[in-house]
Coordinates of C-alpha atoms (C1' of nucleotides) in Angstrom, one line a residue:
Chain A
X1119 CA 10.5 102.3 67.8
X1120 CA 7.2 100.6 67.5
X1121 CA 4.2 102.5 67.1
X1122 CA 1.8 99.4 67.9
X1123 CA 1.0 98.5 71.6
X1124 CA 2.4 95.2 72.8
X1125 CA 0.2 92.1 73.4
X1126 CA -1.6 93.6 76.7
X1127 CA -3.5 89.8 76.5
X1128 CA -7.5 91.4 76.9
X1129 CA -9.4 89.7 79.7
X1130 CA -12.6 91.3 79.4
X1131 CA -15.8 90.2 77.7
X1132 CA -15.7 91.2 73.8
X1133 CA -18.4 89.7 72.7
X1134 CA -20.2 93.3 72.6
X1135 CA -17.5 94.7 71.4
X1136 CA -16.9 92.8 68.1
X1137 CA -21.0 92.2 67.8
X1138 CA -21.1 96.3 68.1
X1139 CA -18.6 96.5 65.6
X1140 CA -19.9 93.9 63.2
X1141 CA -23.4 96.3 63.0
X1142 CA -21.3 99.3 62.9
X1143 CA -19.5 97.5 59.8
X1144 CA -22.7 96.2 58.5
X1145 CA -24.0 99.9 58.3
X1146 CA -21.8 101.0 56.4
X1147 CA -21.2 98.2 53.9
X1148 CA -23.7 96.0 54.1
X1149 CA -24.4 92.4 55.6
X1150 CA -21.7 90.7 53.3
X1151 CA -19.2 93.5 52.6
X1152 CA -16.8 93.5 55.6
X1153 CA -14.0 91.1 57.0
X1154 CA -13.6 89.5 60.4
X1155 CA -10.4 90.7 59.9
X1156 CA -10.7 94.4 59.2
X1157 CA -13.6 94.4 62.3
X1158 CA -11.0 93.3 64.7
X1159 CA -8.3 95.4 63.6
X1160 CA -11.1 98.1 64.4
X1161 CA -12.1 96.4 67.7
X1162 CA -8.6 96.6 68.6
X1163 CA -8.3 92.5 68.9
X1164 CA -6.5 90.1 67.4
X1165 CA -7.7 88.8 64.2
X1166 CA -8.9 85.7 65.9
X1167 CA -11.1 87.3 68.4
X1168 CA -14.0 86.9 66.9
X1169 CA -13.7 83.5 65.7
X1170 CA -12.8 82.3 69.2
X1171 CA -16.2 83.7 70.5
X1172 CA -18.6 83.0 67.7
X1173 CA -17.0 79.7 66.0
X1174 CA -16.6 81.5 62.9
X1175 CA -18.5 84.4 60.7
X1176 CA -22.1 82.5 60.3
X1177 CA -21.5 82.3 64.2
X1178 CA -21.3 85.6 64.6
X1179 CA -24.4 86.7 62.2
X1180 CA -26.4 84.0 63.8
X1181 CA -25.5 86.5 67.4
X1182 CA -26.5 89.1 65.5
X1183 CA -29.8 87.4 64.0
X1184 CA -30.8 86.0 67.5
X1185 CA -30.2 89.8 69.3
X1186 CA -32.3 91.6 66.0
X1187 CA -35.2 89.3 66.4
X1188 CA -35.5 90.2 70.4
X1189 CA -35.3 93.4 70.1
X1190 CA -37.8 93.2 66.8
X1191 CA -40.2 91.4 68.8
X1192 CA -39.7 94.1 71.5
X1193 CA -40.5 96.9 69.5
X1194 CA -43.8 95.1 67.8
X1195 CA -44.8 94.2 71.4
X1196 CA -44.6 98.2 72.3
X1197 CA -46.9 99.3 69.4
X1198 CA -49.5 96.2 69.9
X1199 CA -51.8 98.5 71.8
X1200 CA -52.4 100.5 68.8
X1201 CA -52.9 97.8 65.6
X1202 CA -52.4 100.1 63.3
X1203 CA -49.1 101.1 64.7
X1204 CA -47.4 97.8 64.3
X1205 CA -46.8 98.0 61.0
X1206 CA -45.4 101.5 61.3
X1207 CA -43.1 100.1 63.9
X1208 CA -42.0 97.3 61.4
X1209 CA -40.9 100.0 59.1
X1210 CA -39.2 102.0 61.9
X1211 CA -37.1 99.0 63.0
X1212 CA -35.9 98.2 59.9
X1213 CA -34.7 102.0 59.4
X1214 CA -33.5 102.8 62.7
X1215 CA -31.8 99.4 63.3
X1216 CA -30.9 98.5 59.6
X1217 CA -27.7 96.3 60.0
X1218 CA -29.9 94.0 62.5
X1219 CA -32.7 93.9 59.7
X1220 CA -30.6 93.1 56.9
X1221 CA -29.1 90.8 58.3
X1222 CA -31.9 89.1 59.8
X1223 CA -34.3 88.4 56.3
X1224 CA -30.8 86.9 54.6
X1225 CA -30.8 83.5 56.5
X1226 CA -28.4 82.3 54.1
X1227 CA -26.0 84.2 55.9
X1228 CA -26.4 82.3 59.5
X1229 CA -27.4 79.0 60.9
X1230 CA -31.4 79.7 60.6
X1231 CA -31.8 76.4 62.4
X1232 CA -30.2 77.8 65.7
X1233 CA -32.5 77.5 68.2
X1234 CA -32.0 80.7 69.7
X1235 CA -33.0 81.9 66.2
X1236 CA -36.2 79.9 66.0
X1237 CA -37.7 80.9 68.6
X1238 CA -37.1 84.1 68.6
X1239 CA -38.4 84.8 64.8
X1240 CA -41.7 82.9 66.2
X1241 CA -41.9 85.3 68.9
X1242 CA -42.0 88.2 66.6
X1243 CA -44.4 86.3 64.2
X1244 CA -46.5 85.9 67.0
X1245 CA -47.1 89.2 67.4
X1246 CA -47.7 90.0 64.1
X1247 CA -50.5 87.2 63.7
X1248 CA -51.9 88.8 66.9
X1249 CA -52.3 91.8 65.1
X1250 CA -53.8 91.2 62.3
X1251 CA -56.4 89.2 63.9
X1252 CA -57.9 92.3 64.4
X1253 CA -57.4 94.2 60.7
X1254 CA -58.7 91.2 59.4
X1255 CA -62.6 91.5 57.9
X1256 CA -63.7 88.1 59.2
X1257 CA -61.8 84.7 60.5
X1258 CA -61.8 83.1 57.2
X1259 CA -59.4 85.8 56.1
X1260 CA -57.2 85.8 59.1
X1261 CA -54.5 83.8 57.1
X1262 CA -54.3 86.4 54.2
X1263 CA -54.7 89.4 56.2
X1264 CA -51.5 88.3 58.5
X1265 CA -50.0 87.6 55.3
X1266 CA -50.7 91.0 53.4
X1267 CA -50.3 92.8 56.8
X1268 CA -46.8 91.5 56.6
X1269 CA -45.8 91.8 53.4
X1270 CA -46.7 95.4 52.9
X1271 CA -44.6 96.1 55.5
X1272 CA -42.0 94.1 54.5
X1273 CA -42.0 95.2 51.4
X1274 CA -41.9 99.0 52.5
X1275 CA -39.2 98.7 54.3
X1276 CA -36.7 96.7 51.8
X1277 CA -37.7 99.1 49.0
X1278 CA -37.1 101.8 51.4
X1279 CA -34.0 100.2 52.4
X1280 CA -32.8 99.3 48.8
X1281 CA -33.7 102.6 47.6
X1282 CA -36.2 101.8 45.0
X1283 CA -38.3 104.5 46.1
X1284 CA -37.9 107.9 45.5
X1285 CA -38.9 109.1 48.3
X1286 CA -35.9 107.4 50.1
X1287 CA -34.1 110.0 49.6
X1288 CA -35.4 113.2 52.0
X1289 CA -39.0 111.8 52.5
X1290 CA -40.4 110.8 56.3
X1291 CA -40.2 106.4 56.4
X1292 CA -42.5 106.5 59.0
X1293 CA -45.1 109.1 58.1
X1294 CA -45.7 107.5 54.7
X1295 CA -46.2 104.0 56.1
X1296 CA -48.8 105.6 58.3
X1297 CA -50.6 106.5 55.6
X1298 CA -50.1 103.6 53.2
X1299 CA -51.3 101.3 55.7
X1300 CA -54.5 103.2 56.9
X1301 CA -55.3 103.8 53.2
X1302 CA -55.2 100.1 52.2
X1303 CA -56.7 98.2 56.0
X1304 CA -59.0 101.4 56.3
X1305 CA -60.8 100.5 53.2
X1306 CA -60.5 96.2 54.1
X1307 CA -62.2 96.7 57.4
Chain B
X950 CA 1.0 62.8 32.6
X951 CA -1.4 65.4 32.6
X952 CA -5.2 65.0 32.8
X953 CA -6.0 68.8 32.7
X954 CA -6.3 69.7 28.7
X955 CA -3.6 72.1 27.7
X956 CA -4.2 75.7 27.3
X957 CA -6.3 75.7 24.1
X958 CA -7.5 79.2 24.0
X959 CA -11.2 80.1 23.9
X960 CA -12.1 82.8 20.9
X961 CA -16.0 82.7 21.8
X962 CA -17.5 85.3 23.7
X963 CA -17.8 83.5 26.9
X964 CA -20.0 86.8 28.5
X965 CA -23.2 84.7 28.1
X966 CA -21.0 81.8 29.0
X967 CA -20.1 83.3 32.0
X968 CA -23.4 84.9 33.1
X969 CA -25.1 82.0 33.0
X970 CA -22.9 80.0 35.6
X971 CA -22.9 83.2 38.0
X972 CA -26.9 82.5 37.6
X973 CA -26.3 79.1 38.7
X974 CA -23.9 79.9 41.4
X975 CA -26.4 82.6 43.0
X976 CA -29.3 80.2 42.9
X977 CA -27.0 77.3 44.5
X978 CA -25.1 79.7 47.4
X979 CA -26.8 83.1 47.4
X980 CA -26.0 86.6 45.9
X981 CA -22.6 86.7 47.7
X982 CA -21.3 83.0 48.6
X983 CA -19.6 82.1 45.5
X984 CA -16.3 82.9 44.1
X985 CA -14.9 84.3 40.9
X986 CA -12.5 81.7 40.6
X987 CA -14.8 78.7 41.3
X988 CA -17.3 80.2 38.8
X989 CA -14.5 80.0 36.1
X990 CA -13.4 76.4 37.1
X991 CA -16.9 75.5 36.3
X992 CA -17.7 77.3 33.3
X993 CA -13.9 75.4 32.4
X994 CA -12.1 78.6 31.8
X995 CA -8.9 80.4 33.4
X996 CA -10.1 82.0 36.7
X997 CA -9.3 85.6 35.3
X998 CA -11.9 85.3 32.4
X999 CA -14.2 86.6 34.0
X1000 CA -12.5 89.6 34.7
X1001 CA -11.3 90.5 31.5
X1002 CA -15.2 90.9 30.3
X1003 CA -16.4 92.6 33.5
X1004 CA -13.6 94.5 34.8
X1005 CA -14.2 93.0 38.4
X1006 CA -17.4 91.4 40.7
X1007 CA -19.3 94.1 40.9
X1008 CA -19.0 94.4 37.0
X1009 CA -20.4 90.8 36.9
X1010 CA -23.4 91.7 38.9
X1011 CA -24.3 94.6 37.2
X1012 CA -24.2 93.2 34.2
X1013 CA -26.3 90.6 35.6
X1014 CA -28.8 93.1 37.0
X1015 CA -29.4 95.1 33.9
X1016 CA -30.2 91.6 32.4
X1017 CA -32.5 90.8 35.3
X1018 CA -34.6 94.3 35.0
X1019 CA -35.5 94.2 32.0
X1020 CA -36.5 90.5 31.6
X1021 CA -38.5 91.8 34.5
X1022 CA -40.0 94.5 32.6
X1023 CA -40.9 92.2 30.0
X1024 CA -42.6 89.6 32.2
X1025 CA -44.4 92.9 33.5
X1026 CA -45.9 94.2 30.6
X1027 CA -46.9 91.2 29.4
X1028 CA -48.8 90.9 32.1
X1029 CA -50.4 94.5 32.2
X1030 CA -53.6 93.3 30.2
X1031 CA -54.9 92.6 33.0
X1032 CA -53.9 94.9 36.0
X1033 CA -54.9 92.3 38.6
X1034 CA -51.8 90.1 37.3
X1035 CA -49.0 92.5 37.5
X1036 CA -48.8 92.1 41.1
X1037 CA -48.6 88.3 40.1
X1038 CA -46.4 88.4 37.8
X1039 CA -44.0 90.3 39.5
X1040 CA -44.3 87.2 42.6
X1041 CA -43.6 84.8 39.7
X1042 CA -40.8 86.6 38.4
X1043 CA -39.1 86.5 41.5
X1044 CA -39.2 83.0 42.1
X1045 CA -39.1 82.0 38.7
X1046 CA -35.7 84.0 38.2
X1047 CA -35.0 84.3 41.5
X1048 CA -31.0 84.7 40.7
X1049 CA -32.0 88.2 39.1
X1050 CA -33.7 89.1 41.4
X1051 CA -31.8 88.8 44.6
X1052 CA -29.0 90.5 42.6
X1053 CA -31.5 93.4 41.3
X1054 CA -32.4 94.6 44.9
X1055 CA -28.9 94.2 46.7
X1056 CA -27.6 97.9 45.1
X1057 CA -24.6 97.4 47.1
X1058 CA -23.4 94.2 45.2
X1059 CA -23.4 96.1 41.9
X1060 CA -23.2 99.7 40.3
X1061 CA -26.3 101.1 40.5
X1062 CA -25.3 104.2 39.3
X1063 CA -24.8 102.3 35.8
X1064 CA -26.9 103.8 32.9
X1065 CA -28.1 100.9 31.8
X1066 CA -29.2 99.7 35.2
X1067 CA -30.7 103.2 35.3
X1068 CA -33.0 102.6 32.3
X1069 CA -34.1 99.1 32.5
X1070 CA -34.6 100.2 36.3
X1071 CA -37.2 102.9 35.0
X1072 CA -38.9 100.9 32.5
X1073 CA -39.9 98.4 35.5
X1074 CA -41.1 101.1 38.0
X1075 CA -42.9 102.7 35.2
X1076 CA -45.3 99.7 34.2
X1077 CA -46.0 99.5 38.1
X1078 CA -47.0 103.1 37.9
X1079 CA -49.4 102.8 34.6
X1080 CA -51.0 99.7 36.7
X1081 CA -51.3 101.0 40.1
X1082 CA -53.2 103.8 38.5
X1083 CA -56.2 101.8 37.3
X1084 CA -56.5 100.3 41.4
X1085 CA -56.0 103.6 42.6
X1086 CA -59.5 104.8 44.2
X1087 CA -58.5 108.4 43.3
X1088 CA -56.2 110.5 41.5
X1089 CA -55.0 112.0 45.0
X1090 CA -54.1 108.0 46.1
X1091 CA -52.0 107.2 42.8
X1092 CA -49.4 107.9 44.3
X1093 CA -50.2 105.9 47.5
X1094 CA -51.4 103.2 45.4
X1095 CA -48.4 102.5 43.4
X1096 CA -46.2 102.4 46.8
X1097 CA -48.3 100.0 48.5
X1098 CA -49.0 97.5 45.3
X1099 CA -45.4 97.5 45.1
X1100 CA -44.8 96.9 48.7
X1101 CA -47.0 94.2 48.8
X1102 CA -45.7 92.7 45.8
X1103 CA -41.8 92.8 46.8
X1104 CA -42.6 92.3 50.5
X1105 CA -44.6 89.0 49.9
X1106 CA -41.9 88.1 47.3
X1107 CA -39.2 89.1 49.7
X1108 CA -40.7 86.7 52.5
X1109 CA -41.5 84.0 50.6
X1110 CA -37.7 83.8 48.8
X1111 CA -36.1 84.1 52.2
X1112 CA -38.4 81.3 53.4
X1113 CA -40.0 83.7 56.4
X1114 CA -43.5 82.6 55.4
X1115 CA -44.7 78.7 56.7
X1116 CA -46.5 78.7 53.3
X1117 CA -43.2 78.9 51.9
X1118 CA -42.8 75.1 51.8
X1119 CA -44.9 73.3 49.6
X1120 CA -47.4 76.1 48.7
X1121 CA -47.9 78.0 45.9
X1122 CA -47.2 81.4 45.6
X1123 CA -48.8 82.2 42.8
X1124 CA -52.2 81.5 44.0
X1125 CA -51.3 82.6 47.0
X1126 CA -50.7 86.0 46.1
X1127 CA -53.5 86.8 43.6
X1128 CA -55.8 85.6 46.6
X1129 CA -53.7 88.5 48.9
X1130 CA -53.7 91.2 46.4
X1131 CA -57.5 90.9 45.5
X1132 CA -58.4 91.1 49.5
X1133 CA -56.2 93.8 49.6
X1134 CA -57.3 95.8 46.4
X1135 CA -60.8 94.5 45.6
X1136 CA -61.8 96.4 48.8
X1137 CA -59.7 99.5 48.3
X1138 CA -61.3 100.2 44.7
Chain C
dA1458 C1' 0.8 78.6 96.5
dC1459 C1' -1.2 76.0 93.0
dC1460 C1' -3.6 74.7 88.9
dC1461 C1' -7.6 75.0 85.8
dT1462 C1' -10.1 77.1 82.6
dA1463 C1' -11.8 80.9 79.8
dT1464 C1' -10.0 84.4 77.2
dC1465 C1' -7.2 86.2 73.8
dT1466 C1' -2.8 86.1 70.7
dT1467 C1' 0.4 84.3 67.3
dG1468 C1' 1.5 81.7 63.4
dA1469 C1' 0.3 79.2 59.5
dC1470 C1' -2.4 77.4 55.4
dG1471 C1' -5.4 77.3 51.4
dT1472 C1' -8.5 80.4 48.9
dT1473 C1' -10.0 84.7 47.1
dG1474 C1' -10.3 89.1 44.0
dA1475 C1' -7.5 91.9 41.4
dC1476 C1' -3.6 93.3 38.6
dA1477 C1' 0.2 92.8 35.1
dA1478 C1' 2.1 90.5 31.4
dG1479 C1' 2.1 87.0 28.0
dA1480 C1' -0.1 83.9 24.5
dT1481 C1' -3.5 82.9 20.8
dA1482 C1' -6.6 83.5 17.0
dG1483 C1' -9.4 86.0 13.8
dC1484 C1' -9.5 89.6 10.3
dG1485 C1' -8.7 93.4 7.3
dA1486 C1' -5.0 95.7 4.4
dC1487 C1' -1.9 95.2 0.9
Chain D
dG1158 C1' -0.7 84.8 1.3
dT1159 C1' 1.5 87.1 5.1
dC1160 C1' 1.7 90.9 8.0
dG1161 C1' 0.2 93.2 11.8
dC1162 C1' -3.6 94.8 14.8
dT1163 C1' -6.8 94.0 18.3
dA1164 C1' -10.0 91.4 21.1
dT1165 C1' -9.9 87.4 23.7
dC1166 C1' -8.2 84.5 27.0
dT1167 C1' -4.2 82.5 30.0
dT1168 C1' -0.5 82.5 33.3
dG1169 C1' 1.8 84.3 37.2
dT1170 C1' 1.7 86.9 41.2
dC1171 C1' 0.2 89.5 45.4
dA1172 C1' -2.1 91.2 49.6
dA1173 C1' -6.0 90.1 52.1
dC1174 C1' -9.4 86.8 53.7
dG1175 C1' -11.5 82.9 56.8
dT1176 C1' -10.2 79.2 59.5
dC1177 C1' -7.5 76.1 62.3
dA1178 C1' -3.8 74.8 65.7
dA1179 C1' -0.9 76.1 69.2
dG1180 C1' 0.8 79.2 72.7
dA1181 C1' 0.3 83.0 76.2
dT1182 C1' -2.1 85.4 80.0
dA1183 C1' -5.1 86.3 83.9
dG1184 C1' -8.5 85.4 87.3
dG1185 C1' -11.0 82.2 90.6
dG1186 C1' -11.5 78.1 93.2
dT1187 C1' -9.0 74.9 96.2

DNA sequence: ACCCTATCTTGACGTTGACAAGATAGCGAC
DNA sequence: GTCGCTATCTTGTCAACGTCAAGATAGGGT
């Protein structure tokens, strides 16, 4: 009397499935505190679905680095017609699509020299050099106002993330990086 | 004919012992890519050692995180003289004892519901309050202030550790960063 | 009708974190 | 001095993990 299906031999795709699982399991217990194995039991594959697809775990993250980065660079490209709304969609990535994010700024955790990777983290730095071409007060500073641009947002968002700041807990992400940000490039311009 | 000494029963404490090779294990592999028992075969104990002092992992990295805040609020304060240097101390820090702080940030690798965490967590985030205060450009922006000095701190801190930044190799941060955070707040004051 | 290949499963191996039980050494009490 | 107590550390064990090798299945081209 077995409770558990037999073999049934999938034929399908599941590379979306086990990446949609692996940000599902990321969510809840961060980039580093799940198992190939548990995700397929929940994918409902065999514990060596994933690996077959993806090589092995770093495989896998590097999947989910290369589609995080796309769809980063995406959503920075949507707010480029307001500047000061870039950063605010930094900060709303990071929230709404968190496992992608955290996964994304630990390169330790994939193969950061896959090409896919590179170029699309250059895409997304691209637009965030585009933007703060214009926040910046003069060419000279272009460099350091790219750089400050990106860090404050950065920086926002992983405190926010970590849950260093108070206001994590209840506050509005996005309306307080609104604010932060026009307070501190209202007063550089 | 054995080459492995016979048991021979440490009576030391080997916490500091121990601590300092999970330092060196996080700096070599990351917060997460080293194992209990490897850290024991270095530090030339049995690989349950570890666990006796800590209780388990996460006991480790809490106990390295409590260490790690409040050298942190040390290199802070000494640094408070001169509000302009906070923010670069707290770059230095980072990279300087950049085992800390990857730990310090990654709640979910320790307890951070530990009352000593707690404290030495407050101490920090209260010398970053006194300073932001003095580059605040009103008592209705302290607030404001202190989020965004931090955020630019930790983001450009962040970036640089996880290599995001070009500058990253060869530069140096330090300079980098006072240059960034007097842009930043010589205009905002 | 056949085979070829991509897809997925099964089985196995060494390593890991954790627990339980045993061994050792220092130290105070007497 | 030696007895026993306790903190310290070791040994032994286990389920779970990541990875590899080998086998099974199904769909498409010929």
């Amino acid at each position: 009397m077995r409770e558990i299906s037999q073999p049934s031999y999938h034929h399908g795709n599941l590379r979306r499935v086990i990446i949609d699982a692996a940000l599902q399991a990321i969510g809840e217990s961060g980039p580093a505190g799940w198992s190939l194995r548990e995700l397929a039991r929940r994918a409902g594959v065999s514990h060596a679905a994933p690996a077959h697809h993806f090589g092995d775990k770093q495989g896998l993250l590097t999947a989910v680095a290369v589609e995080g980065f796309t769809l980063f660079s995406d959503a920075l490209e949507a707010a480029a017609a307001d500047v000061w709304e870039v950063g605010v969609a930094y900060v709303r990535f990071a929230i709404d699509h968190r496992p992608y994010f955290e996964v994304m700024f630990r390169p330790e955790l994939y193969r950061a020299d896959d090409p896919g990777v590179r170029s699309a983290q250059e895409r997304a730095a691209g637009v965030l050099v585009d933007s703060a071409r214009t926040l910046s007060p003069g060419a000279e500073h272009d460099r350091m106002t790219t750089i400050a641009a990106w860090s404050l947002a950065h920086g926002f968002a992983s405190l926010w993330l970590s849950g260093a700041l108070p206001e994590s807990s209840g506050g509005d992400p996005e309306a307080l990086a609104r604010s932060m940000i026009r307070l501190v490039f209202g007063a550089l311009r």
